[in-house]
Amino acid sequence: MNHHLSDLILDYLLDGVLIVNKEGQILYVNNAAEKLLGQPAEKLTGQSFGFPVAPNEVQQIELVRNGELLIVQLLASAIPWKGQDACVLSIRDITALVKASQELELQKQKLESTNDDLEQYASLASHDLKEPLRKITLYSEMLLHKLDTTSKENTQDLLNKIHDAAVRMRMLMNGIAEFAKTSKESFEFTAVDLNEVVKDVLCDLEIMIAETRAIIRVEELPTIRAVRIQMHQLFLNIISNAMKYAKQGEAPRITVKQLESNESVEICITDNGIGFDSAYAEKVFLPFHRLKEVAKEGSGIGLTICKKIVETHGGKIAVSSEPGQGSRFTFSLAKSA
């Protein structure tokens, strides 16, 4: 085949084609390669290709054309060219393909994360709704048991408690549905008074507080931009754990307060419970991780979700503890999440 005919064939190929000698100097450029590289053949011919090539291997390299980054697929094959050893380089622009592949991988990861979240939220719903449901059950039984002997005032009081618990359940169910959204961008960040959040949490935990005779001191807390239902779940998990892991025969003493910090909102929750070995301080935030010596009833993901909530709000959470010395949870929340 004469060189004129071969040039004609190469110029009609959709892939860019370069021919380079053993030193990497460009000997030939087809029309598609001109468009791909953004320069005419006359300017490219004689230049160094600039990339090491491996014959008979598919390579992926990055090129810059007029300030735009391109990802190209390169295949080199050894050929004789006009009496000298050379390589023909087939160059294909795969930028769009790579970006589409990356987007698919990102969507796959989001879907996997969403599936994991939904499993956690299902368990979370069970946990958060347990206390209001318990209150409804308890006060309903009290009302039925004492219906004949209870005064009108006491009856009204019990009915009010049942009604309040039912309202809290409805609010929690709406909040959990909101919490199950798949990305941080879809969460509604609003001004949240943490004093009101803790007040609602203590209301939900009313029976548990009475049963354990817990003494809970809450100092003045700030108002921040946050997802309210997540703040509720964060405080509820930590405070209920403090009562759950109390020392036998000793009333839980729990303190909730803000620490001094210029860069973020720092909250500290301490208790006088049974504590645990500090070697497990990071493991307690792993999903379904339980300390065998202090295993209690629960889903095993409460602190995992606390960690996720704090991270969603641009902060970090940590715990320090010693056996028999209680625990100290500290977490930071961005002032403007």
mmCIF file of C-alpha atoms in Angstrom:
data_model
loop_
_atom_site.group_PDB
_atom_site.id
_atom_site.type_symbol
_atom_site.label_atom_id
_atom_site.label_comp_id
_atom_site.label_asym_id
_atom_site.label_seq_id
_atom_site.Cartn_x
_atom_site.Cartn_y
_atom_site.Cartn_z
ATOM 1 C CA MET A 1 0.000 0.000 0.000
ATOM 2 C CA ASN A 2 1.495 3.390 -0.981
ATOM 3 C CA HIS A 3 1.875 6.116 1.618
ATOM 4 C CA HIS A 4 -0.673 8.405 -0.063
ATOM 5 C CA LEU A 5 -3.395 5.741 0.248
ATOM 6 C CA SER A 6 -2.457 4.919 3.833
ATOM 7 C CA ASP A 7 -2.543 8.629 4.740
ATOM 8 C CA LEU A 8 -5.986 8.891 3.182
ATOM 9 C CA ILE A 9 -7.283 5.917 5.182
ATOM 10 C CA LEU A 10 -5.806 7.221 8.456
ATOM 11 C CA ASP A 11 -7.360 10.646 7.933
ATOM 12 C CA TYR A 12 -10.824 9.119 7.781
ATOM 13 C CA LEU A 13 -10.483 7.236 11.080
ATOM 14 C CA LEU A 14 -12.542 8.564 14.012
ATOM 15 C CA ASP A 15 -9.736 7.839 16.512
ATOM 16 C CA GLY A 16 -6.712 10.070 16.677
ATOM 17 C CA VAL A 17 -3.599 8.506 15.165
ATOM 18 C CA LEU A 18 -0.002 9.559 15.721
ATOM 19 C CA ILE A 19 3.110 7.893 14.421
ATOM 20 C CA VAL A 20 6.267 8.399 16.470
ATOM 21 C CA ASN A 21 9.819 7.179 16.026
ATOM 22 C CA LYS A 22 11.942 5.370 18.626
ATOM 23 C CA GLU A 23 12.863 8.709 20.245
ATOM 24 C CA GLY A 24 9.195 9.637 20.659
ATOM 25 C CA GLN A 25 9.277 12.312 17.948
ATOM 26 C CA ILE A 26 5.977 12.740 16.123
ATOM 27 C CA LEU A 27 6.223 11.804 12.425
ATOM 28 C CA TYR A 28 2.561 11.823 11.409
ATOM 29 C CA VAL A 29 -0.742 13.273 12.682
ATOM 30 C CA ASN A 30 -4.192 12.417 11.270
ATOM 31 C CA ASN A 31 -7.213 14.745 11.188
ATOM 32 C CA ALA A 32 -8.834 13.271 14.305
ATOM 33 C CA ALA A 33 -5.590 13.710 16.266
ATOM 34 C CA GLU A 34 -5.440 17.365 15.226
ATOM 35 C CA LYS A 35 -8.912 17.932 16.667
ATOM 36 C CA LEU A 36 -8.194 15.877 19.785
ATOM 37 C CA LEU A 37 -4.934 17.675 20.577
ATOM 38 C CA GLY A 38 -6.166 21.098 19.460
ATOM 39 C CA GLN A 39 -3.175 21.805 17.219
ATOM 40 C CA PRO A 40 -2.531 21.472 13.468
ATOM 41 C CA ALA A 41 -0.407 18.636 12.101
ATOM 42 C CA GLU A 42 2.290 21.080 10.923
ATOM 43 C CA LYS A 43 2.855 22.265 14.498
ATOM 44 C CA LEU A 44 2.740 18.813 16.081
ATOM 45 C CA THR A 45 5.037 17.096 13.570
ATOM 46 C CA GLY A 46 8.600 17.030 14.860
ATOM 47 C CA GLN A 47 7.568 17.586 18.489
ATOM 48 C CA SER A 48 8.164 15.009 21.225
ATOM 49 C CA PHE A 49 5.014 13.082 22.119
ATOM 50 C CA GLY A 50 5.915 13.535 25.801
ATOM 51 C CA PHE A 51 4.566 10.250 27.187
ATOM 52 C CA PRO A 52 6.369 6.901 27.451
ATOM 53 C CA VAL A 53 4.543 4.313 25.369
ATOM 54 C CA ALA A 54 4.389 0.544 25.872
ATOM 55 C CA PRO A 55 3.698 -1.356 22.623
ATOM 56 C CA ASN A 56 0.626 -3.624 22.618
ATOM 57 C CA GLU A 57 -0.613 -2.305 25.964
ATOM 58 C CA VAL A 58 -3.695 -0.162 26.542
ATOM 59 C CA GLN A 59 -2.774 2.932 28.546
ATOM 60 C CA GLN A 60 -4.882 5.697 30.052
ATOM 61 C CA ILE A 61 -3.292 9.136 30.114
ATOM 62 C CA GLU A 62 -4.373 12.705 30.747
ATOM 63 C CA LEU A 63 -3.909 15.515 28.210
ATOM 64 C CA VAL A 64 -4.637 19.225 28.395
ATOM 65 C CA ARG A 65 -6.334 20.816 25.367
ATOM 66 C CA ASN A 66 -6.898 24.564 25.497
ATOM 67 C CA GLY A 67 -7.011 24.442 29.281
ATOM 68 C CA GLU A 68 -9.409 21.468 29.344
ATOM 69 C CA LEU A 69 -8.329 18.190 30.954
ATOM 70 C CA LEU A 70 -8.937 15.165 28.723
ATOM 71 C CA ILE A 71 -8.662 11.500 29.614
ATOM 72 C CA VAL A 72 -7.601 9.423 26.634
ATOM 73 C CA GLN A 73 -7.041 5.760 25.933
ATOM 74 C CA LEU A 74 -3.798 4.990 24.137
ATOM 75 C CA LEU A 75 -2.794 1.845 22.250
ATOM 76 C CA ALA A 76 0.694 1.624 20.704
ATOM 77 C CA SER A 77 1.779 -0.846 18.038
ATOM 78 C CA ALA A 78 5.255 -1.200 16.502
ATOM 79 C CA ILE A 79 5.358 -0.647 12.702
ATOM 80 C CA PRO A 80 7.896 0.216 10.008
ATOM 81 C CA TRP A 81 7.330 3.769 8.716
ATOM 82 C CA LYS A 82 9.120 5.155 5.706
ATOM 83 C CA GLY A 83 12.169 3.005 6.258
ATOM 84 C CA GLN A 84 12.496 3.363 10.034
ATOM 85 C CA ASP A 85 11.177 1.663 13.168
ATOM 86 C CA ALA A 86 8.190 3.490 14.609
ATOM 87 C CA CYS A 87 5.020 3.142 16.655
ATOM 88 C CA VAL A 88 1.492 3.933 15.612
ATOM 89 C CA LEU A 89 -0.489 5.421 18.488
ATOM 90 C CA SER A 90 -4.270 5.065 18.473
ATOM 91 C CA ILE A 91 -5.784 7.746 20.741
ATOM 92 C CA ARG A 92 -9.416 7.781 21.845
ATOM 93 C CA ASP A 93 -11.086 10.446 23.999
ATOM 94 C CA ILE A 94 -12.786 8.607 26.882
ATOM 95 C CA THR A 95 -13.348 11.646 29.127
ATOM 96 C CA ALA A 96 -17.139 11.403 28.999
ATOM 97 C CA LEU A 97 -17.029 7.640 29.549
ATOM 98 C CA VAL A 98 -14.766 7.975 32.600
ATOM 99 C CA LYS A 99 -16.910 10.742 34.087
ATOM 100 C CA ALA A 100 -20.049 8.666 33.545
ATOM 101 C CA SER A 101 -18.364 5.687 35.198
ATOM 102 C CA GLN A 102 -17.297 7.839 38.155
ATOM 103 C CA GLU A 103 -20.831 9.213 38.490
ATOM 104 C CA LEU A 104 -22.259 5.671 38.448
ATOM 105 C CA GLU A 105 -19.788 4.616 41.138
ATOM 106 C CA LEU A 106 -20.740 7.657 43.221
ATOM 107 C CA GLN A 107 -24.435 6.847 42.865
ATOM 108 C CA LYS A 108 -23.714 3.234 43.791
ATOM 109 C CA GLN A 109 -21.903 4.337 46.950
ATOM 110 C CA LYS A 110 -24.774 6.702 47.823
ATOM 111 C CA LEU A 111 -27.275 3.893 47.312
ATOM 112 C CA GLU A 112 -25.260 1.531 49.524
ATOM 113 C CA SER A 113 -24.967 4.248 52.161
ATOM 114 C CA THR A 114 -28.709 4.908 51.930
ATOM 115 C CA ASN A 115 -29.487 1.220 52.403
ATOM 116 C CA ASP A 116 -27.245 1.130 55.476
ATOM 117 C CA ASP A 117 -28.909 4.291 56.787
ATOM 118 C CA LEU A 118 -32.395 2.897 56.323
ATOM 119 C CA GLU A 119 -31.470 -0.206 58.336
ATOM 120 C CA GLN A 120 -30.127 2.016 61.099
ATOM 121 C CA TYR A 121 -33.119 4.331 61.000
ATOM 122 C CA ALA A 122 -35.500 1.386 61.340
ATOM 123 C CA SER A 123 -33.709 0.418 64.541
ATOM 124 C CA LEU A 124 -33.574 4.067 65.567
ATOM 125 C CA ALA A 125 -37.325 4.426 65.167
ATOM 126 C CA SER A 126 -37.854 1.454 67.457
ATOM 127 C CA HIS A 127 -35.543 2.989 70.044
ATOM 128 C CA ASP A 128 -36.952 6.520 69.969
ATOM 129 C CA LEU A 129 -40.605 5.509 70.018
ATOM 130 C CA LYS A 130 -40.140 3.055 72.884
ATOM 131 C CA GLU A 131 -40.346 5.584 75.742
ATOM 132 C CA PRO A 132 -43.471 7.479 74.557
ATOM 133 C CA LEU A 133 -45.194 4.148 73.877
ATOM 134 C CA ARG A 134 -44.187 2.923 77.306
ATOM 135 C CA LYS A 135 -45.737 6.022 78.865
ATOM 136 C CA ILE A 136 -48.994 5.522 76.965
ATOM 137 C CA THR A 137 -49.143 1.881 78.067
ATOM 138 C CA LEU A 138 -48.317 2.615 81.705
ATOM 139 C CA TYR A 139 -50.715 5.518 82.156
ATOM 140 C CA SER A 140 -53.490 3.697 80.297
ATOM 141 C CA GLU A 141 -53.113 0.733 82.652
ATOM 142 C CA MET A 142 -53.097 3.065 85.652
ATOM 143 C CA LEU A 143 -56.236 4.764 84.368
ATOM 144 C CA LEU A 144 -58.049 1.471 83.786
ATOM 145 C CA HIS A 145 -56.966 0.078 87.147
ATOM 146 C CA LYS A 146 -58.019 3.168 89.100
ATOM 147 C CA LEU A 147 -60.971 4.255 86.998
ATOM 148 C CA ASP A 148 -63.544 3.570 89.722
ATOM 149 C CA THR A 149 -61.564 5.136 92.556
ATOM 150 C CA THR A 150 -59.644 7.913 90.853
ATOM 151 C CA SER A 151 -60.838 11.500 91.237
ATOM 152 C CA LYS A 152 -61.753 13.554 88.205
ATOM 153 C CA GLU A 153 -58.551 15.609 88.602
ATOM 154 C CA ASN A 154 -56.305 12.536 88.665
ATOM 155 C CA THR A 155 -58.147 11.054 85.700
ATOM 156 C CA GLN A 156 -57.617 14.263 83.736
ATOM 157 C CA ASP A 157 -53.934 14.276 84.676
ATOM 158 C CA LEU A 158 -53.445 10.721 83.405
ATOM 159 C CA LEU A 159 -55.332 11.495 80.196
ATOM 160 C CA ASN A 160 -53.148 14.564 79.666
ATOM 161 C CA LYS A 161 -50.009 12.446 80.059
ATOM 162 C CA ILE A 162 -51.345 9.883 77.575
ATOM 163 C CA HIS A 163 -52.210 12.655 75.123
ATOM 164 C CA ASP A 164 -48.781 14.296 75.493
ATOM 165 C CA ALA A 165 -47.027 10.979 74.919
ATOM 166 C CA ALA A 166 -49.102 10.331 71.796
ATOM 167 C CA VAL A 167 -48.250 13.795 70.456
ATOM 168 C CA ARG A 168 -44.559 13.121 71.093
ATOM 169 C CA MET A 169 -44.828 9.827 69.193
ATOM 170 C CA ARG A 170 -46.366 11.599 66.213
ATOM 171 C CA MET A 171 -43.626 14.240 66.258
ATOM 172 C CA LEU A 172 -40.937 11.575 66.498
ATOM 173 C CA MET A 173 -42.428 9.574 63.634
ATOM 174 C CA ASN A 174 -42.479 12.699 61.444
ATOM 175 C CA GLY A 175 -38.938 13.528 62.493
ATOM 176 C CA ILE A 176 -37.617 10.050 61.819
ATOM 177 C CA ALA A 177 -39.139 10.140 58.338
ATOM 178 C CA GLU A 178 -37.294 13.425 57.800
ATOM 179 C CA PHE A 179 -34.096 11.923 59.208
ATOM 180 C CA ALA A 180 -34.258 9.065 56.694
ATOM 181 C CA LYS A 181 -33.497 11.397 53.788
ATOM 182 C CA THR A 182 -30.462 10.300 51.859
ATOM 183 C CA SER A 183 -28.071 13.241 51.882
ATOM 184 C CA LYS A 184 -26.923 16.069 54.081
ATOM 185 C CA GLU A 185 -28.180 18.560 51.480
ATOM 186 C CA SER A 186 -31.746 17.301 51.969
ATOM 187 C CA PHE A 187 -31.727 17.839 55.750
ATOM 188 C CA GLU A 188 -33.471 20.965 56.990
ATOM 189 C CA PHE A 189 -31.060 22.966 59.130
ATOM 190 C CA THR A 190 -32.923 25.468 61.277
ATOM 191 C CA ALA A 191 -32.333 27.437 64.462
ATOM 192 C CA VAL A 192 -32.560 24.854 67.251
ATOM 193 C CA ASP A 193 -32.653 25.757 70.947
ATOM 194 C CA LEU A 194 -30.795 22.897 72.640
ATOM 195 C CA ASN A 195 -32.507 23.751 75.934
ATOM 196 C CA GLU A 196 -35.865 22.894 74.345
ATOM 197 C CA VAL A 197 -34.406 19.745 72.800
ATOM 198 C CA VAL A 198 -33.155 18.450 76.160
ATOM 199 C CA LYS A 199 -36.473 19.403 77.778
ATOM 200 C CA ASP A 200 -38.309 17.213 75.224
ATOM 201 C CA VAL A 201 -35.821 14.384 75.746
ATOM 202 C CA LEU A 202 -36.344 14.450 79.523
ATOM 203 C CA CYS A 203 -40.095 14.412 78.945
ATOM 204 C CA ASP A 204 -39.760 11.295 76.789
ATOM 205 C CA LEU A 205 -37.565 9.668 79.448
ATOM 206 C CA GLU A 206 -39.896 10.617 82.324
ATOM 207 C CA ILE A 207 -40.650 7.028 83.372
ATOM 208 C CA MET A 208 -37.032 5.877 83.084
ATOM 209 C CA ILE A 209 -35.936 8.885 85.157
ATOM 210 C CA ALA A 210 -38.513 8.037 87.834
ATOM 211 C CA GLU A 211 -37.593 4.347 87.888
ATOM 212 C CA THR A 212 -33.852 4.981 88.215
ATOM 213 C CA ARG A 213 -34.318 8.025 90.500
ATOM 214 C CA ALA A 214 -31.947 9.877 88.182
ATOM 215 C CA ILE A 215 -30.797 13.375 89.054
ATOM 216 C CA ILE A 216 -30.191 15.319 85.851
ATOM 217 C CA ARG A 217 -28.707 18.816 85.895
ATOM 218 C CA VAL A 218 -28.888 20.801 82.675
ATOM 219 C CA GLU A 219 -26.976 24.065 82.419
ATOM 220 C CA GLU A 220 -27.833 26.796 79.916
ATOM 221 C CA LEU A 221 -27.302 25.545 76.362
ATOM 222 C CA PRO A 222 -26.999 27.548 73.124
ATOM 223 C CA THR A 223 -29.186 27.836 70.052
ATOM 224 C CA ILE A 224 -27.502 26.488 66.924
ATOM 225 C CA ARG A 225 -28.354 25.730 63.299
ATOM 226 C CA ALA A 226 -29.085 22.022 63.218
ATOM 227 C CA VAL A 227 -31.520 19.269 62.274
ATOM 228 C CA ARG A 228 -33.832 19.225 65.287
ATOM 229 C CA ILE A 229 -34.787 15.523 65.219
ATOM 230 C CA GLN A 230 -31.119 14.577 65.046
ATOM 231 C CA MET A 231 -30.317 16.719 68.071
ATOM 232 C CA HIS A 232 -33.161 14.972 69.910
ATOM 233 C CA GLN A 233 -31.770 11.558 69.026
ATOM 234 C CA LEU A 234 -28.232 12.581 69.961
ATOM 235 C CA PHE A 235 -29.142 13.741 73.483
ATOM 236 C CA LEU A 236 -31.704 10.966 74.006
ATOM 237 C CA ASN A 237 -29.182 8.215 73.225
ATOM 238 C CA ILE A 238 -26.458 9.562 75.494
ATOM 239 C CA ILE A 239 -28.723 10.480 78.428
ATOM 240 C CA SER A 240 -30.681 7.207 78.304
ATOM 241 C CA ASN A 241 -27.387 5.273 78.153
ATOM 242 C CA ALA A 242 -26.207 7.130 81.258
ATOM 243 C CA MET A 243 -29.261 5.809 83.143
ATOM 244 C CA LYS A 244 -29.077 2.361 81.564
ATOM 245 C CA TYR A 245 -25.456 1.894 82.690
ATOM 246 C CA ALA A 246 -25.911 3.245 86.214
ATOM 247 C CA LYS A 247 -24.304 1.588 89.214
ATOM 248 C CA GLN A 248 -26.568 -0.869 90.956
ATOM 249 C CA GLY A 249 -28.249 0.683 93.984
ATOM 250 C CA GLU A 250 -27.014 4.191 93.182
ATOM 251 C CA ALA A 251 -29.085 6.931 91.577
ATOM 252 C CA PRO A 252 -27.652 8.174 88.260
ATOM 253 C CA ARG A 253 -26.277 11.710 88.386
ATOM 254 C CA ILE A 254 -26.058 13.255 84.941
ATOM 255 C CA THR A 255 -24.829 16.720 83.967
ATOM 256 C CA VAL A 256 -25.370 18.370 80.589
ATOM 257 C CA LYS A 257 -23.426 21.554 79.940
ATOM 258 C CA GLN A 258 -21.656 23.653 77.337
ATOM 259 C CA LEU A 259 -17.873 23.967 77.342
ATOM 260 C CA GLU A 260 -15.924 27.069 76.361
ATOM 261 C CA SER A 261 -14.892 27.034 72.691
ATOM 262 C CA ASN A 262 -14.306 29.772 70.122
ATOM 263 C CA GLU A 263 -14.490 27.657 66.996
ATOM 264 C CA SER A 264 -17.495 25.418 67.659
ATOM 265 C CA VAL A 265 -20.239 24.550 70.153
ATOM 266 C CA GLU A 266 -18.829 22.063 72.671
ATOM 267 C CA ILE A 267 -21.260 19.991 74.731
ATOM 268 C CA CYS A 268 -20.301 17.714 77.605
ATOM 269 C CA ILE A 269 -22.507 15.036 79.202
ATOM 270 C CA THR A 270 -21.118 13.302 82.281
ATOM 271 C CA ASP A 271 -22.483 10.557 84.509
ATOM 272 C CA ASN A 272 -21.530 8.576 87.606
ATOM 273 C CA GLY A 273 -22.258 5.183 86.049
ATOM 274 C CA ILE A 274 -20.305 1.948 85.878
ATOM 275 C CA GLY A 275 -17.955 3.268 83.202
ATOM 276 C CA PHE A 276 -15.700 1.080 81.061
ATOM 277 C CA ASP A 277 -12.048 0.555 80.170
ATOM 278 C CA SER A 278 -10.672 3.518 78.189
ATOM 279 C CA ALA A 279 -9.225 1.033 75.681
ATOM 280 C CA TYR A 280 -12.759 0.744 74.259
ATOM 281 C CA ALA A 281 -13.263 4.515 73.895
ATOM 282 C CA GLU A 282 -13.280 4.364 70.083
ATOM 283 C CA LYS A 283 -14.868 0.934 69.694
ATOM 284 C CA VAL A 284 -18.090 1.970 71.453
ATOM 285 C CA PHE A 285 -18.956 4.038 68.358
ATOM 286 C CA LEU A 286 -18.706 1.038 66.030
ATOM 287 C CA PRO A 287 -22.015 -0.479 64.861
ATOM 288 C CA PHE A 288 -23.288 -3.396 66.958
ATOM 289 C CA HIS A 289 -20.201 -3.307 69.174
ATOM 290 C CA ARG A 290 -21.004 -4.196 72.765
ATOM 291 C CA LEU A 291 -18.862 -4.433 75.859
ATOM 292 C CA LYS A 292 -19.451 -7.983 77.025
ATOM 293 C CA GLU A 293 -19.053 -7.183 80.684
ATOM 294 C CA VAL A 294 -21.747 -4.467 80.564
ATOM 295 C CA ALA A 295 -24.061 -5.748 77.829
ATOM 296 C CA LYS A 296 -27.566 -4.309 78.045
ATOM 297 C CA GLU A 297 -30.728 -4.498 75.993
ATOM 298 C CA GLY A 298 -30.639 -2.308 72.882
ATOM 299 C CA SER A 299 -29.995 -2.135 69.145
ATOM 300 C CA GLY A 300 -26.219 -1.738 69.409
ATOM 301 C CA ILE A 301 -26.124 1.215 67.007
ATOM 302 C CA GLY A 302 -27.135 4.108 69.270
ATOM 303 C CA LEU A 303 -23.645 5.565 69.642
ATOM 304 C CA THR A 304 -22.865 4.815 65.988
ATOM 305 C CA ILE A 305 -25.783 7.027 65.015
ATOM 306 C CA CYS A 306 -24.664 9.667 67.530
ATOM 307 C CA LYS A 307 -21.294 9.766 65.784
ATOM 308 C CA LYS A 308 -22.949 10.097 62.391
ATOM 309 C CA ILE A 309 -25.221 12.894 63.617
ATOM 310 C CA VAL A 310 -22.304 14.842 65.053
ATOM 311 C CA GLU A 311 -20.283 14.415 61.846
ATOM 312 C CA THR A 312 -23.295 15.539 59.779
ATOM 313 C CA HIS A 313 -23.181 18.738 61.849
ATOM 314 C CA GLY A 314 -19.490 19.277 61.156
ATOM 315 C CA GLY A 315 -18.223 18.057 64.513
ATOM 316 C CA LYS A 316 -16.555 15.205 66.378
ATOM 317 C CA ILE A 317 -17.568 13.052 69.341
ATOM 318 C CA ALA A 318 -15.415 11.325 71.928
ATOM 319 C CA VAL A 319 -15.784 9.602 75.285
ATOM 320 C CA SER A 320 -13.480 9.143 78.253
ATOM 321 C CA SER A 321 -14.219 6.611 80.951
ATOM 322 C CA GLU A 322 -12.771 4.367 83.625
ATOM 323 C CA PRO A 323 -14.389 1.326 85.284
ATOM 324 C CA GLY A 324 -16.472 2.489 88.238
ATOM 325 C CA GLN A 325 -15.773 6.164 87.510
ATOM 326 C CA GLY A 326 -18.578 7.036 85.115
ATOM 327 C CA SER A 327 -18.279 8.366 81.569
ATOM 328 C CA ARG A 328 -17.769 11.752 79.968
ATOM 329 C CA PHE A 329 -19.099 12.306 76.442
ATOM 330 C CA THR A 330 -17.963 15.437 74.637
ATOM 331 C CA PHE A 331 -19.051 16.456 71.179
ATOM 332 C CA SER A 332 -18.579 19.496 69.011
ATOM 333 C CA LEU A 333 -21.178 20.984 66.671
ATOM 334 C CA ALA A 334 -20.470 23.569 64.006
ATOM 335 C CA LYS A 335 -21.968 26.945 64.917
ATOM 336 C CA SER A 336 -23.319 27.160 61.381
ATOM 337 C CA ALA A 337 -23.709 23.639 59.931
#
